[in-house]
Amino acid sequence: MTPLRLLQRLLLGAAVALAAAGCASVPSETGKDNIDPFERYNRHVFEFNDTIDRNVLVPVAQGYRAVVPGPA
């Protein structure tokens, strides 16, 4: 790899890192509480998804691992 190509890659990586860091900033407080208006709904959806995961998806995955040979 030529030194110019290496420099280009480093500069591109630095630009991407700086752009991503800008997305991670926290907005200033507007005086409002950060209350989720959909909290009850989100909790019900999470409970449903967690129940399906524990009672259906995990046993299916364990059965799949038990039946299918390793290389597959």
XYZ file of N, CA and C in Angstrom:
216
model
N 0.849 -1.162 0.000
C 0.000 0.000 0.000
C 0.902 1.235 0.000
N 0.565 2.163 -0.868
C 1.388 3.363 -0.984
C 1.126 4.292 0.191
N 2.080 5.142 0.538
C 1.882 6.085 1.643
C 0.693 7.020 1.410
N 0.451 7.413 0.156
C -0.684 8.286 -0.143
C -2.002 7.575 0.133
N -2.089 6.309 -0.258
C -3.311 5.529 -0.034
C -3.544 5.332 1.469
N -2.468 5.088 2.222
C -2.573 4.933 3.664
C -3.066 6.228 4.315
N -2.545 7.360 3.868
C -2.969 8.648 4.403
C -4.436 8.900 4.097
N -4.869 8.561 2.899
C -6.276 8.721 2.528
C -7.178 7.891 3.432
N -6.791 6.670 3.691
C -7.597 5.799 4.557
C -7.652 6.330 5.980
N -6.531 6.823 6.479
C -6.508 7.376 7.832
C -7.387 8.615 7.936
N -7.314 9.488 6.937
C -8.147 10.692 6.944
C -9.628 10.345 6.833
N -9.954 9.381 6.007
C -11.346 8.953 5.875
C -11.847 8.360 7.192
N -11.013 7.537 7.826
C -11.399 6.961 9.121
C -11.595 8.031 10.181
N -10.730 9.036 10.186
C -10.867 10.126 11.157
C -12.141 10.928 10.897
N -12.462 11.167 9.626
C -13.674 11.907 9.287
C -14.918 11.143 9.714
N -14.927 9.839 9.497
C -16.076 9.009 9.909
C -16.208 9.015 11.427
N -15.090 8.910 12.133
C -15.132 8.913 13.595
C -15.657 10.242 14.129
N -15.224 11.352 13.538
C -15.716 12.661 13.982
C -17.201 12.830 13.689
N -17.644 12.357 12.538
C -19.063 12.454 12.196
C -19.905 11.609 13.147
N -19.422 10.428 13.477
C -20.165 9.558 14.396
C -20.187 10.146 15.803
N -19.115 10.812 16.207
C -19.082 11.421 17.537
C -20.096 12.549 17.634
N -20.339 13.236 16.545
C -21.339 14.302 16.546
C -22.741 13.770 16.760
N -22.994 12.556 16.335
C -24.318 11.945 16.520
C -24.536 11.504 17.961
N -23.475 11.391 18.735
C -23.580 10.861 20.084
C -23.824 11.945 21.127
N -23.941 13.185 20.706
C -24.128 14.256 21.682
C -25.544 14.218 22.248
N -25.665 14.683 23.474
C -26.948 14.714 24.165
C -27.549 16.104 23.993
N -28.819 16.195 23.582
C -29.413 17.520 23.413
C -29.538 18.243 24.753
N -29.518 19.552 24.698
C -29.633 20.328 25.928
C -31.025 20.145 26.523
N -31.110 20.317 27.821
C -32.391 20.161 28.515
C -33.339 21.281 28.100
N -34.570 20.926 27.820
C -35.559 21.915 27.416
C -36.502 22.252 28.555
N -36.239 21.736 29.734
C -37.105 22.001 30.871
C -38.211 20.976 31.032
N -38.321 20.047 30.101
C -39.360 19.031 30.169
C -38.778 17.762 30.770
N -39.620 16.990 31.420
C -39.198 15.687 31.916
C -39.097 14.732 30.733
N -38.169 13.827 30.817
C -38.006 12.826 29.765
C -38.903 11.633 30.059
N -40.179 11.836 29.977
C -41.156 10.788 30.251
C -41.577 10.170 28.924
N -41.542 8.855 28.868
C -41.947 8.137 27.669
C -43.467 7.986 27.690
N -44.181 8.601 26.755
C -45.636 8.486 26.766
C -46.121 7.082 26.426
N -45.251 6.257 25.834
C -45.626 4.901 25.446
C -45.024 3.857 26.379
N -44.648 4.251 27.584
C -43.961 3.333 28.491
C -44.795 2.095 28.789
N -46.071 2.261 29.103
C -46.914 1.094 29.405
C -46.966 0.141 28.215
N -47.184 0.693 27.036
C -47.240 -0.122 25.820
C -45.909 -0.826 25.595
N -44.809 -0.090 25.726
C -43.487 -0.681 25.506
C -43.206 -1.806 26.493
N -43.628 -1.647 27.727
C -43.411 -2.697 28.721
C -44.198 -3.960 28.363
N -45.428 -3.799 27.871
C -46.231 -4.956 27.463
C -45.604 -5.654 26.255
N -45.141 -4.880 25.291
C -44.509 -5.462 24.108
C -43.235 -6.193 24.507
N -42.433 -5.587 25.395
C -41.211 -6.240 25.846
C -41.541 -7.549 26.556
N -42.557 -7.545 27.428
C -42.933 -8.758 28.151
C -43.385 -9.847 27.177
N -44.170 -9.467 26.168
C -44.617 -10.423 25.156
C -43.423 -11.010 24.396
N -42.532 -10.145 23.916
C -41.360 -10.611 23.168
C -40.464 -11.495 24.018
N -40.272 -11.127 25.275
C -39.433 -11.917 26.171
C -40.046 -13.294 26.425
N -41.364 -13.349 26.592
C -42.053 -14.623 26.822
C -41.932 -15.527 25.598
N -42.155 -14.963 24.412
C -42.027 -15.745 23.174
C -40.590 -16.251 23.021
N -39.641 -15.391 23.325
C -38.233 -15.785 23.194
C -37.904 -16.944 24.118
N -38.272 -16.820 25.399
C -37.924 -17.860 26.370
C -38.680 -19.163 26.123
N -39.957 -19.093 25.714
C -40.789 -20.291 25.633
C -40.868 -20.925 24.248
N -40.479 -20.189 23.203
C -40.569 -20.757 21.854
C -39.198 -20.764 21.173
N -38.590 -19.611 21.053
C -37.377 -19.496 20.240
C -36.172 -20.202 20.854
N -35.988 -20.096 22.154
C -34.836 -20.763 22.789
C -34.965 -22.280 22.685
N -36.130 -22.885 22.996
C -36.234 -24.341 22.824
C -36.048 -24.794 21.371
N -36.550 -24.029 20.410
C -36.369 -24.382 19.001
C -34.887 -24.338 18.643
N -34.181 -23.311 19.095
C -32.746 -23.202 18.810
C -31.970 -24.336 19.470
N -32.344 -24.702 20.683
C -31.659 -25.804 21.363
C -31.919 -27.126 20.644
N -33.141 -27.326 20.189
C -33.463 -28.537 19.431
C -32.726 -28.576 18.113
N -32.604 -27.454 17.470
C -31.880 -27.367 16.202
C -30.411 -27.747 16.425
N -29.811 -27.215 17.473
C -28.413 -27.531 17.767
C -28.227 -29.015 18.095
N -29.224 -29.615 18.747
C -29.133 -31.018 19.115
C -29.267 -31.950 17.907
N -30.019 -31.539 16.910
C -30.328 -32.409 15.766
C -29.359 -32.216 14.615
N -28.985 -30.991 14.331
C -28.158 -30.693 13.157
C -26.690 -30.962 13.482
N -25.967 -31.629 12.584
C -24.548 -31.891 12.833
C -23.746 -30.586 12.872
N -22.609 -30.626 13.542
C -21.766 -29.450 13.773
C -21.365 -28.685 12.530
N -20.822 -29.329 11.489
C -20.369 -28.578 10.313
C -21.477 -27.829 9.589
N -22.715 -28.253 9.736
C -23.822 -27.578 9.042
C -24.145 -26.305 9.765
